[in-house]
Every structure is written in structure tokens, then in C-alpha cells.
XYZ file of C-alpha atoms in Angstrom:
742
model
C 151.801 240.192 -128.706
C 148.106 238.478 -129.064
C 145.127 240.335 -130.253
C 143.758 240.168 -127.475
C 146.742 242.281 -125.180
C 147.695 245.014 -127.712
C 150.006 247.661 -127.015
C 148.331 250.184 -129.450
C 144.566 250.833 -130.194
C 144.028 252.258 -133.170
C 140.705 254.720 -132.515
C 138.641 256.936 -134.493
C 137.053 259.557 -133.037
C 134.830 262.301 -134.499
C 137.303 264.954 -136.075
C 137.914 266.018 -139.517
C 141.227 264.926 -139.657
C 141.735 261.660 -142.401
C 143.422 259.245 -139.776
C 143.141 257.306 -137.094
C 144.467 258.397 -133.233
C 147.033 255.475 -131.125
C 146.030 255.646 -127.318
C 146.992 252.614 -125.072
C 144.722 250.123 -123.835
C 144.110 250.947 -119.702
C 142.008 249.053 -117.105
C 140.750 245.670 -117.680
C 140.284 243.558 -121.108
C 137.137 242.597 -122.239
C 136.017 239.257 -122.395
C 136.841 238.411 -125.691
C 139.836 240.578 -125.754
C 140.420 243.533 -127.180
C 139.284 243.385 -130.994
C 138.243 245.880 -133.501
C 134.364 247.786 -133.181
C 134.564 248.196 -129.267
C 133.739 252.178 -128.084
C 135.770 253.916 -125.752
C 136.043 256.956 -123.690
C 139.356 259.042 -124.683
C 140.687 262.250 -124.182
C 140.983 264.300 -127.648
C 142.161 267.724 -127.090
C 140.260 269.518 -124.065
C 137.649 267.201 -124.702
C 136.645 263.424 -123.786
C 135.059 261.579 -126.356
C 133.529 258.660 -127.723
C 135.796 256.605 -130.276
C 135.561 253.368 -131.906
C 138.428 250.871 -131.926
C 139.322 249.690 -135.499
C 142.788 248.446 -135.388
C 144.598 246.700 -132.342
C 148.301 246.347 -133.039
C 151.657 246.923 -131.362
C 153.195 249.339 -132.808
C 152.766 253.267 -133.417
C 154.613 255.935 -135.215
C 154.936 257.595 -131.530
C 157.142 256.490 -128.652
C 154.253 254.157 -126.599
C 155.137 255.977 -123.860
C 154.049 259.105 -125.133
C 150.334 257.437 -126.046
C 147.586 258.681 -123.858
C 145.553 255.590 -122.567
C 141.903 255.373 -122.746
C 139.538 256.645 -120.185
C 136.860 254.188 -119.883
C 135.583 250.917 -122.095
C 132.097 251.288 -122.928
C 131.438 247.748 -124.528
C 132.072 244.206 -123.614
C 131.175 243.238 -126.955
C 132.205 244.697 -130.153
C 129.894 246.579 -132.293
C 128.759 244.801 -135.395
C 131.168 243.569 -137.503
C 129.511 244.290 -141.070
C 129.042 247.840 -139.614
C 132.370 248.630 -139.535
C 133.136 246.679 -142.760
C 131.030 249.291 -144.492
C 132.100 252.336 -142.258
C 135.477 251.650 -143.323
C 134.996 251.013 -146.803
C 132.865 254.641 -146.806
C 135.545 256.593 -145.651
C 138.181 254.617 -148.011
C 135.706 255.227 -151.226
C 134.662 259.183 -150.273
C 138.258 259.969 -148.704
C 136.408 261.084 -145.966
C 138.089 261.398 -142.596
C 137.355 258.196 -140.826
C 136.558 259.529 -136.769
C 133.897 261.355 -138.834
C 132.439 258.882 -140.888
C 131.593 256.299 -138.152
C 130.538 258.850 -136.099
C 127.660 259.794 -138.369
C 127.104 255.987 -139.101
C 126.346 255.614 -135.266
C 123.032 256.319 -133.473
C 123.110 260.125 -131.651
C 122.864 257.563 -128.021
C 125.768 255.176 -129.465
C 127.805 258.282 -129.844
C 126.930 259.543 -126.457
C 128.228 256.381 -124.594
C 124.627 254.965 -123.845
C 125.053 250.722 -124.306
C 123.661 248.821 -127.243
C 120.856 247.091 -125.659
C 117.176 246.631 -126.086
C 114.789 249.014 -123.963
C 112.130 246.739 -122.590
C 108.357 247.284 -121.897
C 105.987 244.909 -119.419
C 103.798 242.202 -120.919
C 101.149 240.964 -118.473
C 99.505 237.498 -118.704
C 96.738 235.328 -116.609
C 98.488 232.507 -115.131
C 97.138 228.878 -115.095
C 95.804 229.635 -111.353
C 94.130 233.184 -112.802
C 92.504 231.467 -115.822
C 90.448 229.543 -113.315
C 89.451 232.152 -111.165
C 85.715 233.400 -111.159
C 85.305 237.275 -111.224
C 82.806 236.772 -108.468
C 85.567 235.115 -106.422
C 87.120 239.027 -106.416
C 83.448 240.812 -105.302
C 85.350 243.013 -103.107
C 87.606 244.548 -105.899
C 85.337 244.865 -109.201
C 87.973 246.590 -110.855
C 90.400 243.695 -110.282
C 87.837 241.995 -111.004
C 87.199 243.605 -114.844
C 91.083 243.472 -115.438
C 91.558 239.879 -115.120
C 88.019 239.477 -117.234
C 90.160 241.600 -119.797
C 93.725 240.059 -119.655
C 91.632 236.183 -119.774
C 90.886 237.578 -123.141
C 94.511 237.880 -124.357
C 95.715 234.649 -124.114
C 99.178 236.066 -125.490
C 98.725 239.096 -122.819
C 98.386 242.994 -123.332
C 101.157 245.454 -123.067
C 101.264 247.238 -119.817
C 100.946 250.853 -121.782
C 97.599 249.193 -123.222
C 96.558 248.300 -119.954
C 96.925 251.516 -118.131
C 94.918 253.309 -121.183
C 91.719 251.714 -120.473
C 91.806 253.429 -117.082
C 93.071 250.234 -115.163
C 96.083 251.203 -112.761
C 99.626 249.751 -111.528
C 98.433 248.975 -108.298
C 95.378 246.502 -109.296
C 98.088 244.671 -111.573
C 100.260 244.164 -108.746
C 97.580 243.352 -106.585
C 96.788 240.724 -108.865
C 100.017 239.344 -109.285
C 100.590 239.184 -105.606
C 97.576 236.846 -105.245
C 99.061 234.753 -108.746
C 96.534 235.718 -110.728
C 98.991 237.024 -113.155
C 102.441 237.779 -114.184
C 104.428 239.798 -115.943
C 107.375 239.661 -117.964
C 110.062 242.214 -119.742
C 110.223 241.655 -123.331
C 112.159 243.713 -126.048
C 109.997 246.790 -127.399
C 110.907 245.373 -130.782
C 109.826 241.440 -130.254
C 110.968 238.590 -132.075
C 108.875 236.990 -134.926
C 106.389 234.442 -133.423
C 107.558 231.042 -133.546
C 105.766 228.533 -135.660
C 102.823 230.655 -136.981
C 102.459 231.858 -140.760
C 104.642 234.404 -141.706
C 102.162 236.520 -143.831
C 99.388 238.439 -142.369
C 97.542 238.742 -145.591
C 97.793 236.680 -149.148
C 99.967 237.872 -151.902
C 98.326 239.361 -155.006
C 98.687 237.122 -158.040
C 101.497 238.345 -160.657
C 101.208 239.024 -164.296
C 103.510 237.089 -166.607
C 106.392 239.729 -165.949
C 105.926 240.165 -162.594
C 106.009 236.540 -162.227
C 109.430 235.953 -164.446
C 111.007 238.964 -162.745
C 110.374 237.353 -159.457
C 111.668 233.712 -160.637
C 115.010 235.318 -161.527
C 115.590 237.012 -158.268
C 115.057 233.857 -157.023
C 117.866 232.215 -158.992
C 120.338 234.298 -156.851
C 118.977 234.049 -153.107
C 122.441 232.950 -152.286
C 124.647 235.339 -154.048
C 125.851 238.537 -154.885
C 122.586 239.133 -157.653
C 122.140 242.569 -159.032
C 119.114 243.371 -160.290
C 117.427 246.521 -162.300
C 114.054 246.078 -162.161
C 112.725 248.126 -164.827
C 109.080 249.050 -164.328
C 106.657 251.815 -165.663
C 104.858 253.370 -163.006
C 101.899 251.517 -161.462
C 103.622 247.835 -163.264
C 103.480 246.048 -159.470
C 107.241 246.455 -158.535
C 106.370 246.603 -154.968
C 104.705 243.431 -155.289
C 107.824 241.534 -156.430
C 109.801 243.292 -153.540
C 107.381 242.126 -150.689
C 107.243 238.356 -152.565
C 111.323 238.541 -152.640
C 111.122 239.407 -149.125
C 108.930 236.472 -148.318
C 111.163 234.180 -149.865
C 114.201 235.802 -147.616
C 112.641 235.987 -144.473
C 111.479 232.576 -144.741
C 114.875 231.478 -145.110
C 115.598 233.005 -141.720
C 117.786 236.119 -142.802
C 116.966 239.950 -143.250
C 116.205 242.438 -145.980
C 117.114 245.814 -145.950
C 114.425 248.501 -148.068
C 115.839 251.512 -148.816
C 113.231 254.255 -150.068
C 113.772 257.863 -151.094
C 111.959 259.847 -148.902
C 110.293 260.371 -145.266
C 107.253 260.796 -146.922
C 107.370 257.525 -148.270
C 107.966 255.741 -145.443
C 104.920 255.584 -143.560
C 102.908 254.107 -146.276
C 106.024 251.658 -147.109
C 105.972 251.080 -143.221
C 102.025 250.282 -143.052
C 102.142 248.159 -146.395
C 104.783 245.773 -145.369
C 103.397 245.545 -141.976
C 100.371 244.886 -143.261
C 101.582 241.597 -145.452
C 103.940 240.352 -142.466
C 103.281 238.785 -139.301
C 107.133 239.691 -138.164
C 108.432 242.665 -136.711
C 108.888 245.667 -139.425
C 110.911 248.585 -138.262
C 111.928 251.844 -140.359
C 115.091 254.389 -140.114
C 114.769 257.885 -140.852
C 114.832 261.322 -140.118
C 111.317 261.758 -137.972
C 112.363 259.040 -135.326
C 113.649 260.193 -131.627
C 117.087 258.949 -130.701
C 115.584 256.323 -128.206
C 113.387 255.267 -131.646
C 115.957 255.465 -133.698
C 118.387 253.373 -131.324
C 115.417 250.606 -131.004
C 115.392 250.119 -134.156
C 118.981 249.997 -134.868
C 119.476 247.433 -132.134
C 116.307 245.108 -133.189
C 117.990 245.115 -137.011
C 121.650 244.081 -135.388
C 120.672 241.451 -133.271
C 118.188 240.156 -135.957
C 114.724 240.145 -134.059
C 113.681 242.690 -137.018
C 113.817 240.702 -140.129
C 112.741 243.831 -142.209
C 114.175 247.031 -142.139
C 112.760 250.128 -144.182
C 114.258 253.246 -144.354
C 115.904 256.211 -145.925
C 119.471 257.421 -147.118
C 120.993 257.042 -143.811
C 119.503 253.342 -143.169
C 121.944 251.823 -145.334
C 124.250 251.795 -142.279
C 121.846 249.562 -140.230
C 123.855 246.226 -139.021
C 121.999 243.406 -139.921
C 122.550 239.955 -138.252
C 121.620 237.702 -140.833
C 121.822 239.708 -144.648
C 119.543 238.334 -147.048
C 118.960 241.096 -149.741
C 119.026 245.278 -150.420
C 116.158 246.289 -151.968
C 116.358 250.216 -153.001
C 112.976 251.515 -154.217
C 113.232 254.246 -156.760
C 116.941 253.814 -157.230
C 117.474 256.813 -159.474
C 116.336 259.705 -156.746
C 119.014 262.014 -155.575
C 117.802 262.041 -152.426
C 120.085 258.901 -151.797
C 123.363 261.321 -152.114
C 123.628 262.789 -148.980
C 124.560 266.708 -150.215
C 126.701 267.556 -146.564
C 129.573 266.494 -144.806
C 129.877 262.623 -145.422
C 128.581 263.079 -149.349
C 128.189 259.104 -149.968
C 125.526 257.938 -152.370
C 123.449 255.050 -150.663
C 122.378 253.492 -153.357
C 126.195 252.943 -154.290
C 127.263 251.891 -151.069
C 124.454 248.917 -151.102
C 125.663 247.842 -154.322
C 129.367 247.096 -152.218
C 127.512 246.100 -149.360
C 125.188 243.337 -151.262
C 128.463 242.275 -153.523
C 129.886 242.283 -149.961
C 128.080 239.532 -148.051
C 127.148 237.852 -151.307
C 123.001 238.730 -151.637
C 120.511 239.620 -154.088
C 120.446 243.397 -154.893
C 117.154 244.998 -156.414
C 117.600 248.143 -158.265
C 113.874 249.511 -158.986
C 112.938 252.124 -160.525
C 110.357 253.659 -163.781
C 112.921 255.804 -165.034
C 116.708 254.568 -163.618
C 119.382 256.526 -163.521
C 121.573 256.407 -166.542
C 124.438 255.268 -164.379
C 122.529 252.022 -163.622
C 121.082 251.536 -166.850
C 124.117 251.962 -168.666
C 125.844 248.783 -166.555
C 123.015 246.917 -167.077
C 123.310 247.135 -170.745
C 126.722 246.433 -169.926
C 125.722 242.972 -168.441
C 126.979 244.182 -165.008
C 123.269 243.938 -163.466
C 120.744 241.618 -164.852
C 118.027 243.803 -166.333
C 114.399 242.850 -165.806
C 111.772 244.682 -167.205
C 107.985 245.281 -166.404
C 106.089 246.904 -169.000
C 102.026 246.520 -168.217
C 100.462 248.534 -165.392
C 98.192 246.653 -163.225
C 95.367 248.825 -164.408
C 95.819 247.864 -167.818
C 95.776 251.401 -169.389
C 98.888 252.198 -170.852
C 101.135 254.952 -169.016
C 99.925 258.213 -170.326
C 101.802 260.166 -172.602
C 103.434 263.364 -172.130
C 101.292 266.437 -174.428
C 102.869 269.310 -174.721
C 101.415 272.363 -174.451
C 102.776 275.617 -176.162
C 102.776 278.439 -173.601
C 104.065 281.179 -176.184
C 101.886 283.863 -176.705
C 99.095 282.661 -174.772
C 97.806 284.363 -171.445
C 98.005 282.898 -168.128
C 96.512 282.907 -164.491
C 98.759 281.165 -161.525
C 100.447 279.769 -164.564
C 97.905 278.000 -165.958
C 96.147 278.896 -169.524
C 92.757 278.615 -170.693
C 92.867 275.642 -172.240
C 94.444 273.378 -169.859
C 92.009 275.016 -167.107
C 88.939 274.147 -169.448
C 90.917 270.337 -169.117
C 90.353 270.689 -165.206
C 87.177 271.577 -165.203
C 86.604 268.589 -167.267
C 88.224 266.413 -165.163
C 86.522 267.256 -161.743
C 83.324 267.508 -163.597
C 83.939 263.474 -164.511
C 84.425 263.163 -160.436
C 87.889 262.521 -160.759
C 90.805 264.130 -159.328
C 93.647 266.659 -160.721
C 97.424 267.094 -159.493
C 98.507 270.237 -160.685
C 102.774 270.151 -160.646
C 104.669 273.278 -159.853
C 107.991 272.449 -158.667
C 108.557 276.025 -157.305
C 107.131 277.203 -153.399
C 105.852 280.278 -152.479
C 103.767 282.948 -154.436
C 105.969 283.651 -157.074
C 109.433 283.082 -157.267
C 110.069 287.082 -156.922
C 108.833 290.345 -156.542
C 109.554 293.407 -159.053
C 109.050 296.861 -160.073
C 106.944 297.381 -163.137
C 108.114 300.747 -163.093
C 111.727 300.235 -162.900
C 112.529 296.844 -162.792
C 113.987 296.491 -159.474
C 114.091 292.785 -158.448
C 114.328 291.314 -154.618
C 117.188 289.661 -154.458
C 119.349 288.535 -151.438
C 121.591 290.190 -149.516
C 123.905 287.056 -148.463
C 123.536 284.609 -151.889
C 123.294 285.157 -155.695
C 119.885 284.398 -155.996
C 116.613 286.173 -155.852
C 114.066 286.208 -152.999
C 110.714 284.313 -153.217
C 107.732 285.617 -152.522
C 105.436 283.862 -149.906
C 101.645 284.937 -148.948
C 101.391 282.519 -146.005
C 102.873 284.416 -144.247
C 103.297 287.161 -146.287
C 107.150 287.961 -147.185
C 110.538 287.493 -149.038
C 112.553 284.789 -148.498
C 115.748 283.020 -149.351
C 115.025 278.914 -150.394
C 119.161 279.187 -149.620
C 120.248 280.795 -146.601
C 116.880 281.551 -145.469
C 117.171 284.828 -144.965
C 113.561 286.662 -144.499
C 112.501 290.183 -145.791
C 108.784 292.147 -144.439
C 107.215 293.176 -147.981
C 108.380 296.296 -149.147
C 105.505 298.978 -149.779
C 107.426 300.475 -152.388
C 110.025 299.884 -154.533
C 113.666 301.160 -152.857
C 115.372 302.174 -156.552
C 112.536 304.617 -157.692
C 110.056 304.390 -155.024
C 107.144 303.329 -157.271
C 104.623 301.676 -155.284
C 103.689 299.352 -158.333
C 105.584 296.066 -157.573
C 104.482 293.009 -158.334
C 104.923 288.975 -158.514
C 106.782 287.290 -161.312
C 106.321 283.669 -162.145
C 103.960 281.104 -160.283
C 105.143 279.476 -157.253
C 102.326 276.576 -155.371
C 100.715 279.557 -153.449
C 100.087 281.489 -156.291
C 98.603 278.392 -158.282
C 96.943 277.349 -155.365
C 94.677 280.634 -154.951
C 94.206 280.654 -158.839
C 92.605 277.382 -158.854
C 90.579 278.119 -155.792
C 89.374 281.109 -156.811
C 88.169 279.416 -160.631
C 86.395 276.483 -158.658
C 85.024 277.191 -155.206
C 83.603 274.238 -154.496
C 85.994 271.801 -154.901
C 88.916 271.383 -152.288
C 92.515 272.270 -153.136
C 95.538 270.595 -151.176
C 98.958 272.405 -151.700
C 101.737 269.995 -150.593
C 104.814 271.068 -150.366
C 107.729 272.015 -147.593
C 105.838 274.648 -146.385
C 102.317 273.083 -145.527
C 103.624 269.503 -144.522
C 106.105 271.199 -141.613
C 103.570 269.465 -139.521
C 104.403 265.614 -138.501
C 101.747 263.382 -140.346
C 100.820 266.655 -142.215
C 101.124 264.810 -145.630
C 99.571 261.390 -144.589
C 96.835 262.997 -143.480
C 96.097 264.993 -146.112
C 97.036 261.962 -148.359
C 94.329 260.396 -146.663
C 91.559 262.555 -147.783
C 92.625 262.820 -151.247
C 92.773 259.265 -151.131
C 88.510 258.881 -149.929
C 87.950 259.739 -153.882
C 85.953 262.803 -153.850
C 86.796 265.098 -156.525
C 89.977 267.499 -155.515
C 92.778 269.615 -156.733
C 96.385 268.672 -155.580
C 98.717 271.324 -156.112
C 102.380 270.225 -155.230
C 105.879 269.365 -155.527
C 108.088 266.946 -156.237
C 106.939 265.554 -152.859
C 104.010 264.174 -154.513
C 106.126 262.755 -157.451
C 107.378 259.699 -156.039
C 105.846 256.647 -155.194
C 102.566 258.136 -154.095
C 99.693 256.153 -155.091
C 96.602 258.465 -155.911
C 94.081 255.961 -157.772
C 91.610 258.395 -158.418
C 93.865 260.824 -160.104
C 92.963 260.932 -163.908
C 94.622 264.573 -165.226
C 98.171 265.400 -164.227
C 99.168 269.251 -165.131
C 102.939 270.321 -165.370
C 102.940 274.086 -165.220
C 106.203 274.371 -166.199
C 108.494 272.018 -167.836
C 111.473 274.396 -168.786
C 113.619 274.838 -165.804
C 115.784 271.846 -166.395
C 116.356 272.019 -169.876
C 118.771 274.620 -170.628
C 120.753 274.235 -166.660
C 124.137 274.471 -166.681
C 124.175 271.081 -164.775
C 124.839 268.183 -167.301
C 122.583 266.088 -165.558
C 119.809 268.403 -165.213
C 117.725 267.582 -168.429
C 118.060 263.669 -167.195
C 116.451 264.397 -164.198
C 113.770 266.724 -165.200
C 112.859 263.847 -167.767
C 112.645 261.976 -164.786
C 110.814 263.868 -163.090
C 108.214 264.517 -165.806
C 107.990 260.789 -165.767
C 107.310 260.108 -162.475
C 104.632 262.986 -161.684
C 102.825 261.480 -165.070
C 102.885 258.218 -163.122
C 100.763 259.500 -160.800
C 97.722 259.643 -163.548
C 95.472 256.851 -164.460
C 96.634 254.219 -162.110
C 93.321 252.617 -161.428
C 89.912 252.176 -163.223
C 90.153 255.458 -165.675
C 93.164 256.123 -168.359
C 95.572 259.123 -167.304
C 95.921 262.131 -169.354
C 98.867 264.622 -168.799
C 99.191 268.146 -169.881
C 102.806 269.706 -169.994
C 103.543 273.166 -170.245
C 106.424 274.751 -172.032
C 108.012 278.021 -173.422
C 110.059 275.285 -175.902
C 107.725 273.155 -177.344
C 109.606 272.406 -180.092
C 112.557 271.433 -177.769
C 114.300 268.468 -179.404
C 114.745 266.303 -176.139
C 111.105 267.196 -175.008
C 109.442 266.325 -178.327
C 111.387 262.807 -177.848
C 110.898 261.969 -174.433
C 106.746 263.076 -175.273
C 106.743 260.811 -178.121
C 108.834 257.926 -177.061
C 109.104 258.150 -173.178
C 111.983 258.299 -170.936
C 113.771 254.918 -172.134
C 114.393 256.471 -175.703
C 115.327 259.685 -174.349
C 117.806 258.120 -172.006
C 119.506 255.629 -174.772
C 120.387 259.480 -176.841
C 121.329 260.868 -173.339
C 124.129 258.163 -172.760
C 125.119 258.355 -176.477
C 125.746 262.135 -175.918
C 127.543 261.304 -172.742
C 129.767 258.884 -174.531
C 130.593 261.708 -176.591
C 131.193 264.110 -174.442
C 133.245 261.458 -172.069
C 130.980 262.079 -169.086
C 129.697 260.129 -166.667
C 128.575 257.189 -166.775
C 131.918 256.798 -169.282
C 134.342 258.495 -166.944
C 134.416 259.110 -163.283
C 134.398 262.288 -161.446
C 135.470 263.967 -158.089
C 134.395 267.619 -157.315
C 137.033 269.981 -154.912
C 134.524 272.851 -153.214
C 135.966 274.946 -151.457
C 134.121 278.239 -149.784
C 135.353 280.862 -147.461
C 134.359 284.293 -146.578
C 137.176 286.345 -148.262
C 136.778 285.446 -152.103
C 140.810 286.112 -152.400
C 141.794 283.616 -150.614
C 139.571 281.250 -151.743
C 140.645 281.666 -155.502
C 144.287 281.745 -154.426
C 144.055 278.236 -152.493
C 141.633 277.164 -155.642
C 144.938 278.264 -157.975
C 147.588 276.451 -156.025
C 145.625 273.410 -155.471
C 144.921 273.199 -159.040
C 148.759 273.946 -159.799
C 150.255 271.461 -157.534
C 147.423 268.817 -158.462
C 148.450 268.822 -162.000
C 152.285 269.088 -161.713
C 151.868 265.610 -159.241
C 149.776 264.019 -162.547
C 152.166 264.958 -164.851
C 154.965 263.425 -162.689
C 153.032 260.286 -161.669
C 152.282 259.838 -165.440
C 148.426 259.637 -164.385
C 145.452 259.777 -166.664
C 143.230 262.174 -164.375
C 141.932 265.549 -165.857
C 142.520 268.582 -163.789
C 139.402 271.091 -164.764
C 139.072 274.583 -162.845
C 139.310 276.536 -160.620
C 135.895 278.024 -161.753
C 133.702 279.809 -159.587
C 130.382 277.396 -158.376
C 126.953 278.127 -160.408
C 125.890 280.362 -157.442
C 129.302 281.572 -156.679
C 128.055 283.946 -153.319
C 125.715 282.007 -150.939
C 125.485 283.235 -147.391
C 127.675 285.679 -147.728
C 130.235 282.823 -148.974
C 132.567 282.633 -151.768
C 132.151 279.016 -153.634
C 135.108 277.595 -156.153
C 135.352 274.457 -157.622
C 137.635 272.170 -158.961
C 136.912 268.854 -160.718
C 138.784 265.795 -161.516
C 138.014 263.257 -164.550
C 139.263 260.192 -165.312
C 138.491 256.989 -167.301
C 139.423 254.786 -164.685
C 138.033 254.672 -160.430
C 141.456 253.662 -159.439
C 143.425 256.585 -160.975
C 140.946 259.043 -159.833
C 140.642 257.646 -156.252
C 144.616 257.842 -156.281
C 144.809 261.628 -157.229
C 142.166 262.672 -155.226
C 143.693 261.010 -151.767
C 147.087 262.901 -152.740
C 144.492 266.342 -153.060
C 143.404 265.792 -149.897
C 146.090 264.989 -148.339
C 148.234 268.208 -149.467
C 145.335 270.167 -148.704
C 145.462 268.816 -145.175
C 148.999 270.124 -145.226
C 148.310 273.271 -146.357
C 148.177 275.986 -143.944
C 146.240 278.050 -146.228
C 143.479 275.412 -146.844
C 143.214 276.326 -142.423
C 140.932 279.525 -143.269
C 138.989 278.127 -146.543
C 136.268 275.461 -145.715
C 136.780 272.636 -148.706
C 135.360 268.820 -149.021
C 135.863 266.395 -151.622
C 132.621 264.936 -153.175
C 133.791 261.628 -155.406
C 130.718 260.714 -158.534
C 129.030 264.114 -157.837
C 125.494 264.522 -158.060
C 125.361 267.990 -159.289
C 127.698 270.422 -159.991
C 126.067 273.514 -158.027
């Protein structure tokens, strides 16, 4: 039986089951025959769902007569092959259901059955007759004459939207069209690059010696898989290297995919790329409408968009002619999806670049230990940028001991004096505090009562705008009590400081200086972050108070002092990666200081100024600390020297979760012993936050020296759980290469 006329279609449907479902083809086959990548509508239980054909074959485990036929074929041509390959690889590597993987990797409108085709827009242009027509000949229609005059000033034509925005009307356009003076054409909303025109809209910036050497090394591998770690201090010009590499890629008729960690970075990155290039640049991130996302996805798949920029999910964007993949701030934890399909976009970028045989650039000032280890082993080429564009050395961390000192809004007097001096010099100050709200919790001074969440093993955060207590884990909200619920005392006091309290303290101390708070609460409104940063970049003295949203990639040329309110949160956490992540965050925050004409200073408040790790970071920087952490990981047999998988179990009944965890661990250990697999099984143990949203959480960890052994054990465990009746009453998920153990 030929592939184009198979008896069975293996279809991925949106389901948590880790398998394909067999259906019979029905109706007329597509012109190119049945093949993987075609979308179909099929009956699935009581529902009708959109699925994707993954396999075409002539046999099934079930008798062919028992297979249901598909109801409808939605595509004449299959979805892009590179997209389907990546989805299948992702499902296999992360032990996830193939149907759910493909479902999540598709734009919402394609999941609903919408056709994959470019939306168009009208462009109106003067004809040859219209170019020779005099406005006076339209004397009885003065508005038509004005419209014709305007269009003659734009030989390339104007979009209908732009014309109507000038108070002209569609009947006026149609009247000119009827007279043969203008014509209209439909074009994709993301148009093709201008043929024959220059690629660049603005000149490139000159490169220093290190940047030029890095770019030359990247150019060596434009026709092959060429993974590189671009390890540059903050402000060293990594983005300019990206831009000039992309220029070479697009100049060869190929496409570049650029991943950035946060949606907040996308507008500024997109703006910089659009200023540099004359070709279409599209963005993919969670802030788009469904129609905008489909437009960008289709433009990338068709090849009309040579440059694609996006956050984590953009890794699933198909490319007609892939030429390079760039992952900026590759160490950032937001590249890891923490719910559902728990993929890591950086690791998928590695797999995708290898599959296509194209260069891969992983950029960071503070590389993850996994990436740094691979660079040291020679798996990645290690390119260094040690000089800042401002020519000032990166600011070193100055540790400020908090012990025994009074604090206002989390800040001690010497730090407030440094802030005052900086503002008096006409510069800006960034105060970093990675806690939203007014204070971490509310306490009774009489009996010690603490405001705790009813649904989680966590304390409620005190907010002042609006006044309430909120849980940042389950979003429970509660009105502020008038008195202590335990002893009745009215002496309730906030404990610790959050962004709101620090903002209030600074506003009181410096009443004539603007204070801008940037956290998730203050930037909920669309474009709020970009509007605030635009105001800050004007250069007037001001105070910025913010969470880690401010630490990632923002260019703040007038900030010369950075204050870290409390550096201790990650020093003694239970997660073995906590110190690595805290050090990266501190270095990224420090990198906001002294990026332009004036040198920077970084003050780090801590209760543990004698901590050896913190002292090493302060004295010698992130690279020295990373070397020590790698050695500690090697001795402890932790990643990147071993590979991990984490089984997470959660349920409303603690006993059911505990029983299933124990049985799963026992069954897995028996299987590992029988197969003599070199895989360690640790646990089950309660999660660091055992109760969250009134559900109990348990964990089982798998550890192996070889990735293949870990995947073999994980696949067996997933199959055991799918066949276990008790697992249907407990929610479970497998996390391959977990980034956190919470």
C-alpha cells in the first residue's frame, strides 16, 4: 500500500495519554497524498477535536473495521516539517503526551481549525494615469483631489488604514479607482523584504577587538552546527554581535530566530532590530492576540519574516530557511516551562540547531553551570567579551553588613546617604528588592501571631495598594484584620520590607525626586513597563525600585548606584541551584550600574557578610564562584555531572498521594534492580512547600550518570503510572532536567 493512500492514520489529539490514536482516512485525499503534518478533525469520545497526522501506515493494533474514520481534513498541505520534527523530539525527550505537545506548540487559531494562510491588507497606489492627472481636473471633488495629491507623494503606496486615519473615506478611494487614477492590491500583513534594496536601515556600530574576534569565529560556522557560548560582561556589546551575525545570515537568504527571556525585553529588542534592518521582523510572545500570533507564525513559516524574536514558546516557530538561533541571557530560568509540558527552550534550541546544521549562540554574562561545563569540555566554543562599551570596569559588589543596624524600608543609614549623594550628583539609583508588596507578612507584636495562608504552607504578604493580605502562591486575598485573631491585640506590625514599603520610605526621604516602582503589580497595564523606562531614560535624577524584572537586559545609562536591599534569600535555600541563581541575579542587577559615561557602584546589604560564597562573588566575580560551584557539584554528583528527573505527585488527599508515591518508588526500584540500570531513585519526600492550594505535594527523584539510562527509567515509570488505577486519583507529572526542586 502506498504512503499516499494508507489504511491507517496515527493521529496526535489533545490528550494526556502518551500515545497516538489510530483512525481511518476518509474523503478525498489531499493533492500530495496523506502525509504527516496534516490537520484533521476527528471524533474523540464525546468531543470533536483537531488532531495532527503523525504517522501513515497500513496496519493497526486494532482491527481496521473497528477504527473510526476522520470527519474532516483541514489542510491541503502539511504543517512545516521542521515544526513537526521538533514537537516529536520534545514529546519524546520530556516524556510528554505527543498530542498535548503538538497542541501547545500550535497557535490557538490553528488548534481551532483555522486555515494557515496569511491575512492580507489593502495598499492603494497611484496609477500611471493618476500620476499625470492634475488635481484641478477634480475640481468638483476637492477631497478626491487632496487624496490623489497625498498618494502621489508616496510612490510605494499607502495602506488603507493609514489613508482612513487621515479622515479620507473608502467611497473617495473607490471613486478614484473607478476613474482609473488609483489601484489597490492585497498584500500579506507581514510583507516580504524589499527586493534589491539595502539590508540595513542604519549603519553598524564599530566593534572592539574582542567583539570582532567573536564575530569572526561565528562567521566560520555559518554552514554547519556551530554552538558557541558568548560569555560577555554586562554592557560588553553582545547585542551588537548578534545584529552583525544576523546581517550575515539574512544576507545569505536565511532566517534567524532570537529568544529573549522576558516579555518585558521583547519591545526594546524588537525596536532595536527594526531600526537596524529593512526586512520584516516579527515577534512572538504571550502579549499578542490570537490573530497577531498566527500572522507572525505564518510569516516565519513562509519565509517572509527573516528575523523572528520571541520568548520561550517562540522556539516552536517554524522557519522556512533556518540560518541561526540566538538565545540571549541563556541562563535565565524563564526559558524553562514550569507547568504542563515542562520543556527548556534553550535546550530545545540546541537540539534544533543540531538538527538543521546551523550556528547556535548562547549569550550571557553569567552562564548557567550546565552551559559553562559544556564550554569547558569543548562541546561549545567559548567566546569571551571582558570589556564594557563604556570602558568602565564592571562594578564590584560591596558587601554592607546589616547586623545590629537600624533599618527604614529595609535600608540602613549609610546606604541612604550613598543614595542621597548619587541623586545630588544628578544621577539615578536602582534599589533592588525581590519581594512584591509592602512587607513579607503581618505579625502581632503581643503574641507573635503571623498572617498565614489557609490553603498553602506560606505566609500572606501585606500590600498597601490596595490594602490587603495576599498569598503569592494561590492568590488568596484577605482583608486586613483590625486586631490579632489569636489574642485580640491591635498592635499588628509589618515584618520585613517589600517593594511598596521601600518605595514609601524613599518617597518620604527624597520628596522632590520621582520614585518609580517596577514589579508585577505596578506593570499589569499593557505597556506600563515600557512607558516607565522611557521616562527613566530621559536622564533626570530618579529612584527605581523593582524586582528582578529590572535585572534582565535593560539599558539604564544614567544609573550609577545599585542597592540590593537583601542578598540573603538564596544563600541558604533548600534547592541546590539556589546559590547559582542568586549569584546570577546579583551580577545581572549589578550590571545595570555604570553602563555609560560614569562608573558604577553596587551596595549589597546582607546579614551574612562573612559567608565565603558571597565574599568570593564580591571579590572575584561570578566566574570564580561558578568554578567553585562546579567543583562542589562534581563532588556531590549533581548536575551538570549527573542528569535528573523529578516525579511530582499532588492531590487533595494526603494519604492517597503518599501511598501512590511509595508504591511508585517500590515498583521503580524493583524494575531498576531487575534491569541492572545504573539509576538512583531518591524518595518519595514531601515537596519544599508540601501544601499548596489545599493540595499535598510529594516528589520522587531519579538520578543517572547517563542521559539514556535516565530516559529509559523515566519512560518505564510513566508507563507504570498510566496503567496504575490509583494514579487516576492523583495528579502527576514528570519533569526531565528540572530547574528547581520546589
